[in-house]
Structure formats: C-alpha cells, structure tokens
Short mmCIF file of C-alpha atoms in Angstrom, two decimals:
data_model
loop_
_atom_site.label_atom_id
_atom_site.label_comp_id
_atom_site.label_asym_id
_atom_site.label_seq_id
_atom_site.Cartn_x
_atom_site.Cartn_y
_atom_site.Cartn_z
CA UNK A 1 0.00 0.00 0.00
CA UNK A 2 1.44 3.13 -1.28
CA UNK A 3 1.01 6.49 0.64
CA UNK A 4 0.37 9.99 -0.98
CA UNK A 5 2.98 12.27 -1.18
CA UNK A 6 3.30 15.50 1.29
CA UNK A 7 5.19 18.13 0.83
CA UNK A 8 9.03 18.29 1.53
CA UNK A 9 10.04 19.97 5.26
CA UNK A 10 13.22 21.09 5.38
CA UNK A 11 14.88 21.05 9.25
CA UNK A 12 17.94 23.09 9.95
CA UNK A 13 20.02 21.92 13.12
CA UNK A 14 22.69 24.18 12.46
CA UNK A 15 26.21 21.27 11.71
CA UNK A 16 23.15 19.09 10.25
CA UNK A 17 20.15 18.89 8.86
CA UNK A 18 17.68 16.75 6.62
CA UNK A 19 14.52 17.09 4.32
CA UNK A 20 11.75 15.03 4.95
CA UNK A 21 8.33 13.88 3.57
CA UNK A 22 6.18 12.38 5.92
CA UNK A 23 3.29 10.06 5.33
CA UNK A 24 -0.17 10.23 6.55
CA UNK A 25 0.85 6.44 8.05
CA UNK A 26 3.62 7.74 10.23
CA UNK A 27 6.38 6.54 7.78
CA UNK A 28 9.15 9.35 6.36
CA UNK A 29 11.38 9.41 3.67
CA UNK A 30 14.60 11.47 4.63
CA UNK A 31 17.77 12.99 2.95
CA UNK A 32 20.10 13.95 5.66
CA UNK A 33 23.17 16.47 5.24
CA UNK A 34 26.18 17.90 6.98
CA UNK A 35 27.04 21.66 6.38
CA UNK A 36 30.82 21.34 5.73
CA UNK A 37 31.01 25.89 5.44
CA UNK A 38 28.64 28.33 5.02
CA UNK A 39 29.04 27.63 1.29
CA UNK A 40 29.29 23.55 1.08
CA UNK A 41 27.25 20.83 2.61
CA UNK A 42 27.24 16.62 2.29
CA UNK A 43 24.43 14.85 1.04
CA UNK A 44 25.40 11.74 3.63
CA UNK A 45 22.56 9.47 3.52
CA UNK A 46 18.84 9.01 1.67
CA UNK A 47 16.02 6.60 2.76
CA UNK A 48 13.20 5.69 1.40
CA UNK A 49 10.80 3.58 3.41
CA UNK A 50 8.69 0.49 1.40
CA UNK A 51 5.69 2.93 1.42
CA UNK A 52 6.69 5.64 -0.75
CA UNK A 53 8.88 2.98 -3.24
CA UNK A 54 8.11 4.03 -6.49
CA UNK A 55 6.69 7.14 -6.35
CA UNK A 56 9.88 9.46 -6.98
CA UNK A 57 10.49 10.77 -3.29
CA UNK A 58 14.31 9.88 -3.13
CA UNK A 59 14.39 12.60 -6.05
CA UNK A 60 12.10 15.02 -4.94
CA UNK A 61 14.33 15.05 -1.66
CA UNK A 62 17.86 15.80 -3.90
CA UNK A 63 16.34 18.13 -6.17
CA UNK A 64 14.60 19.89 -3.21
CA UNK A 65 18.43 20.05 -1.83
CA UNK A 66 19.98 21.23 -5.55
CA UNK A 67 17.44 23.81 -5.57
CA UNK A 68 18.05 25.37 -1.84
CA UNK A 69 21.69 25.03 -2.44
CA UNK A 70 21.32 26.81 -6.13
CA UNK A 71 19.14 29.42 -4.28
CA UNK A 72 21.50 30.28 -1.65
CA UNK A 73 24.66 30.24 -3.93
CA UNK A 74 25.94 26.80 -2.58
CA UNK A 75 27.44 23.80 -3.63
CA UNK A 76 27.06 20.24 -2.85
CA UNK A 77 29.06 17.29 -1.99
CA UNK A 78 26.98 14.51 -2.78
CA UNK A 79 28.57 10.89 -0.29
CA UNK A 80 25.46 9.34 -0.51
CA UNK A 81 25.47 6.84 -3.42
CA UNK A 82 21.72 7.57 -4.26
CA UNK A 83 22.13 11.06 -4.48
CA UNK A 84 25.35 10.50 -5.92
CA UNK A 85 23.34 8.50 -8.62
CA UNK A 86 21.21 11.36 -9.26
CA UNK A 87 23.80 13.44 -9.93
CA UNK A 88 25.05 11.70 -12.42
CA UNK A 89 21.57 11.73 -14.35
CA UNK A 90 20.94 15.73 -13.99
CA UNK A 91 23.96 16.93 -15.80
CA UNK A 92 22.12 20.44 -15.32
CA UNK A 93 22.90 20.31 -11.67
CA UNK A 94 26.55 21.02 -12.25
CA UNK A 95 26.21 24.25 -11.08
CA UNK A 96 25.75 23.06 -7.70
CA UNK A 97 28.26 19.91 -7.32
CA UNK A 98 31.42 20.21 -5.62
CA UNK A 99 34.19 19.05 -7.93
#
C-alpha cells in the first residue's frame, strides 16, 4: 500500500540537517546532510521507506536540496550513493556539485 505524497520539510540543526516527507501512516522518507562551510554541505545518507517505493520521493528530496543550495549560492558534496546517482543523471545540476 502506497502512501500519498506530502510536501518536503526542510529542518535546519545548524552542523546538520535533513529534508523530509512524511506520510499520513507515520512513515518518512529522509535525505540527511552535513554543512561542511557556510558555502558547502554533504548529502550523507537518503532513505526511502517500502511505502513511498516508487513514487519518486528519493528525487524530490535531492532536487529539493539542488534547488536550496542553487538558491543560496551553494554547492554540494553529494557521499550518498543515491544522491550521488542522481547526480550523475541531472547533468544540469553542475552548477551546484562540488568538484
């Protein structure tokens, strides 16, 4: 059983911080990051629970991320292999990768 997508809440803990969707069944998919500098952060880890499989949210989390980062003039440092992934398949993201 699939849920529906929410919208994307973004939680700053200052060194850390993660985007989140949340399902109406208590499950979340997350995207967690480390600020590195006021300029850089890691993309360190994406998860995707079994109820949102299939319905995009692993993206929607990363390019959520590229577009914070592209509005507030950062770049990213993408560990996590998913997001690493993704990178890889938006060439138009360059603008925000680290490297």
């Amino acid at each position: 059983m699939s849920e529906e997508l929410a919208a994307i809440e973004h939680e700053d803990r200052g060194s850390k911080g993660r985007y989140v969707i949340r399902g109406a069944g208590g499950a979340e998919a997350e995207m967690t990051y480390s600020n590195v500098s006021e300029q850089l952060f890691i993309i360190d880890h994406t998860e995707v629970p079994d109820a949102f499989r299939g319905q995009g949210a692993g993206l929607r989390l990363v390019t959520r991320a590229v577009e914070d980062a592209r509005a507030a003039g950062k770049k990213i440092i993408p560990l996590c292999p998913f997001a690493a992934a993704q990178f890889r398949r938006h060439p138009e993201w360059a603008d925000v990768l680290n490297g």
